[in-house]
Amino acid sequence: MTPEETRGRLGPFRDKALARGIPVDEVERWMDTARPCAILAKDGDGPVVGRFGGPLLLPVGTPHPSQPFVASLDLAALPADATDLPLPADGRLLLFAYPEDEGGGADMGHVLYIPAGTAVTERDKNAWSLYEIDEYREVFERFPEEPLRATTEVSLPYHHLVELPEPPYADVLPGHPHAEELAEVWDETYDDIAVSGPLQLGGYASQEAVDVDPVATAVARVTGRARPAWDEVAGWVLLADWSPGITGQEGATVHWVIRREDLAARRFDRAFTSVFWNP
């Protein structure tokens, strides 16, 4: 998606923001933050790029991830301009997670990249650490099983606050005094601009209740610092978002995040998974 195409798609957002009286230069600067993303869902006209569930195929000798299998993506099938992430051109990306926050800053998922041509063998999808516990197994049995088609969309921030290390502990995003209003306008106009889906690659993270960027929340958990520096957070990107919509877990959103430099180096083992869960 070219910059011109992005701005054309954001016309309804721009019109509503200006109608609210937000200065045009503030609207334009907010639009400059737009990122492309891939919305993955069973419906749509885009190519099939993977699936929820299906057989779990892992490289020979790879330890079994401790979290349940969510989805497998064929990166060669993903449209080249679907995101601005430095993803490999081919191979498969496997996502693992359990859609609940256990607290304590625990990593609730895993990302595995399998280069094209790697020998794989089918493994038992039930061989993850908590499967034998009834309540966890029952949730896993409701995980979706369906193909995923990709639609290239545009994404703007849903969040408007950045956490600070001392009082008042939060302020509007640096350089954007109208951030709260602009985030509200994006939420209100999204359905006129883009399609939604249960899985998203790239773009900005969203969840049921957002004031602070979920990526920043995940970085805080990784670093052990309650309020990591703004420039440190800027080095991380959203790899994927998953809104399961599973009965009993309706308020859950899973975020897989990673440093951009680790993503470029294919160090997917350094990804971190956080879960927003409103029980």
Coordinates of C-alpha atoms in Angstrom, one line a residue, residues 55-262:
P55 CA -1.8 -30.4 12.0
L56 CA 1.1 -29.2 14.1
L57 CA 4.3 -29.7 12.0
L58 CA 7.6 -29.0 13.8
P59 CA 11.2 -29.4 12.8
V60 CA 12.7 -32.7 13.9
G61 CA 14.2 -32.3 17.3
T62 CA 12.4 -29.1 18.2
P63 CA 11.2 -29.0 21.8
H64 CA 7.4 -28.9 22.1
P65 CA 6.3 -25.4 23.0
S66 CA 4.7 -25.1 26.4
Q67 CA 1.7 -23.1 25.1
P68 CA -1.1 -24.4 22.8
F69 CA -0.9 -24.1 19.0
V70 CA -2.9 -21.2 17.5
A71 CA -2.1 -20.8 13.9
S72 CA 0.4 -21.5 11.1
L73 CA 1.1 -18.8 8.4
D74 CA 2.8 -19.3 5.0
L75 CA 4.9 -16.2 4.6
A76 CA 5.4 -16.8 0.9
A77 CA 1.7 -16.4 0.4
L78 CA 1.5 -13.1 2.3
P79 CA 1.2 -10.1 0.0
A80 CA 4.6 -8.3 0.0
D81 CA 3.1 -4.9 1.0
A82 CA 0.7 -6.3 3.6
T83 CA 2.9 -5.0 6.5
D84 CA 5.9 -2.9 7.1
L85 CA 7.5 -5.6 9.2
P86 CA 10.9 -7.1 8.0
L87 CA 9.4 -10.6 7.8
P88 CA 11.1 -13.5 5.9
A89 CA 10.0 -13.8 2.3
D90 CA 9.1 -17.5 2.8
G91 CA 8.9 -20.2 5.3
R92 CA 6.2 -20.7 8.0
L93 CA 5.4 -18.8 11.1
L94 CA 3.7 -20.7 13.9
L95 CA 2.0 -18.9 16.8
F96 CA 1.3 -20.4 20.2
A97 CA -0.6 -18.9 23.1
Y98 CA -3.1 -19.4 25.8
P99 CA -5.7 -16.5 26.0
E100 CA -5.5 -15.7 29.6
D101 CA -3.1 -13.6 31.7
E102 CA -1.7 -15.6 34.6
G103 CA -0.1 -12.4 36.1
G104 CA 3.4 -11.8 37.3
G105 CA 4.5 -10.7 33.8
A106 CA 4.5 -14.3 32.5
D107 CA 5.2 -14.9 28.8
M108 CA 2.0 -16.5 27.6
G109 CA 3.0 -17.7 24.2
H110 CA 5.6 -18.6 21.7
V111 CA 6.6 -17.9 18.1
L112 CA 8.4 -20.4 15.9
Y113 CA 9.8 -19.6 12.4
I114 CA 10.4 -22.6 10.1
P115 CA 12.5 -21.8 7.1
A116 CA 11.3 -23.1 3.7
G117 CA 12.6 -26.6 3.0
T118 CA 13.0 -27.6 6.7
A119 CA 12.2 -31.2 7.4
V120 CA 9.2 -31.4 9.7
T121 CA 7.2 -34.1 11.5
E122 CA 3.6 -34.0 12.8
R123 CA 3.4 -33.7 16.5
D124 CA 0.7 -34.1 19.1
K125 CA -1.2 -30.8 19.5
N126 CA -2.3 -31.8 23.0
A127 CA 1.3 -32.1 24.3
W128 CA 1.5 -28.7 26.0
S129 CA 2.0 -28.2 29.6
L130 CA -1.5 -27.6 31.0
Y131 CA -3.6 -29.7 28.6
E132 CA -4.3 -32.3 31.3
I133 CA -6.1 -29.7 33.5
D134 CA -9.8 -29.7 32.6
E135 CA -10.4 -26.0 32.4
Y136 CA -7.4 -25.4 30.1
R137 CA -8.2 -28.3 27.9
E138 CA -11.8 -27.2 27.5
V139 CA -10.7 -23.7 26.3
F140 CA -8.2 -25.2 23.9
E141 CA -10.9 -27.5 22.4
R142 CA -12.7 -24.3 21.4
F143 CA -9.8 -22.8 19.5
P144 CA -10.7 -22.1 15.9
E145 CA -10.0 -24.5 13.1
E146 CA -10.3 -22.7 9.7
P147 CA -8.3 -21.3 6.8
L148 CA -7.1 -17.7 6.9
R149 CA -7.3 -15.2 4.1
A150 CA -5.2 -12.0 4.1
T151 CA -6.6 -8.6 3.4
T152 CA -4.2 -5.6 3.4
E153 CA -5.5 -2.8 5.5
V154 CA -4.3 0.4 7.2
S155 CA -3.8 0.9 10.9
L156 CA -3.7 3.9 13.2
P157 CA -3.1 4.0 17.0
Y158 CA -6.0 3.2 19.3
H159 CA -4.0 4.4 22.3
H160 CA -3.4 7.9 23.4
L161 CA -1.3 7.8 26.6
V162 CA 2.3 7.1 27.4
E163 CA 3.3 6.0 30.9
L164 CA 5.7 8.2 32.8
P165 CA 8.2 7.2 35.5
E166 CA 6.9 9.8 38.1
P167 CA 3.7 11.8 38.7
P168 CA 1.4 12.2 36.9
Y169 CA 2.5 8.8 35.6
A170 CA 0.7 9.2 32.3
D171 CA 0.5 11.9 29.6
V172 CA -0.8 12.2 26.0
L173 CA 1.5 10.8 23.4
P174 CA 4.6 13.0 22.8
G175 CA 3.9 15.7 20.3
H176 CA 0.2 14.9 19.9
P177 CA -1.9 17.1 22.2
H178 CA -5.1 15.9 20.5
A179 CA -4.1 12.2 20.8
E180 CA -7.2 11.1 22.8
E181 CA -9.6 12.7 20.3
L182 CA -7.7 11.3 17.3
A183 CA -7.7 7.8 18.8
E184 CA -11.5 8.1 19.4
V185 CA -12.1 9.2 15.8
W186 CA -10.1 6.2 14.5
D187 CA -12.2 3.9 16.6
E188 CA -15.4 5.5 15.3
T189 CA -14.4 5.5 11.6
Y190 CA -12.6 2.2 11.5
D191 CA -15.5 0.2 10.1
D192 CA -15.9 2.7 7.2
I193 CA -12.2 2.2 6.3
A194 CA -11.1 -1.3 7.0
V195 CA -12.3 -4.8 7.6
S196 CA -11.8 -6.6 10.9
G197 CA -10.7 -10.1 11.6
P198 CA -9.6 -12.3 14.5
L199 CA -5.9 -12.2 13.6
Q200 CA -3.8 -9.3 12.6
L201 CA -0.2 -9.1 11.5
G202 CA 1.6 -5.8 12.0
G203 CA 0.0 -2.4 12.5
Y204 CA -1.1 -1.2 15.9
A205 CA -2.2 -3.3 18.8
S206 CA -5.8 -3.1 20.0
Q207 CA -7.8 -4.6 22.9
E208 CA -11.1 -4.2 24.7
A209 CA -9.9 -1.3 26.8
V210 CA -6.9 0.7 25.5
D211 CA -5.4 3.9 26.8
V212 CA -1.7 2.9 26.8
D213 CA -0.1 1.0 23.9
P214 CA -0.3 -2.8 24.6
V215 CA 3.2 -3.1 23.0
A216 CA 4.5 -0.8 25.8
T217 CA 2.8 -2.9 28.4
A218 CA 4.5 -6.0 27.0
V219 CA 7.9 -4.3 26.9
A220 CA 7.5 -3.4 30.5
R221 CA 7.0 -7.1 31.3
V222 CA 10.0 -8.1 29.3
T223 CA 12.3 -5.5 30.8
G224 CA 10.9 -5.7 34.3
R225 CA 10.6 -1.9 34.4
A226 CA 7.1 -0.6 35.2
R227 CA 7.6 2.3 32.7
P228 CA 10.2 1.6 30.0
A229 CA 11.6 4.6 28.2
W230 CA 9.7 5.9 25.2
D231 CA 12.6 5.4 22.8
E232 CA 12.9 1.8 24.1
V233 CA 9.3 1.0 23.3
A234 CA 9.7 2.5 19.9
G235 CA 12.2 -0.2 19.0
W236 CA 9.5 -2.9 19.4
V237 CA 6.7 -3.8 17.0
L238 CA 3.5 -5.7 17.1
L239 CA 4.0 -9.0 15.3
A240 CA 0.5 -10.2 15.7
D241 CA -2.8 -9.7 17.6
W242 CA -5.4 -12.4 18.2
S243 CA -8.9 -11.8 19.5
P244 CA -10.1 -15.4 20.0
G245 CA -13.8 -14.7 20.6
I246 CA -13.9 -18.0 22.5
T247 CA -16.8 -18.7 24.9
G248 CA -15.6 -17.8 28.3
Q249 CA -12.6 -15.9 27.0
E250 CA -14.5 -13.1 25.1
G251 CA -12.5 -10.4 26.8
A252 CA -9.1 -11.8 25.8
T253 CA -6.7 -10.3 23.3
V254 CA -3.3 -11.9 22.7
H255 CA -0.3 -9.7 21.6
W256 CA 2.9 -11.2 20.2
V257 CA 5.6 -8.4 20.2
I258 CA 9.2 -8.4 19.2
R259 CA 12.1 -6.0 18.8
R260 CA 12.3 -4.9 15.2
E261 CA 16.0 -5.8 15.1
D262 CA 15.3 -9.3 16.4

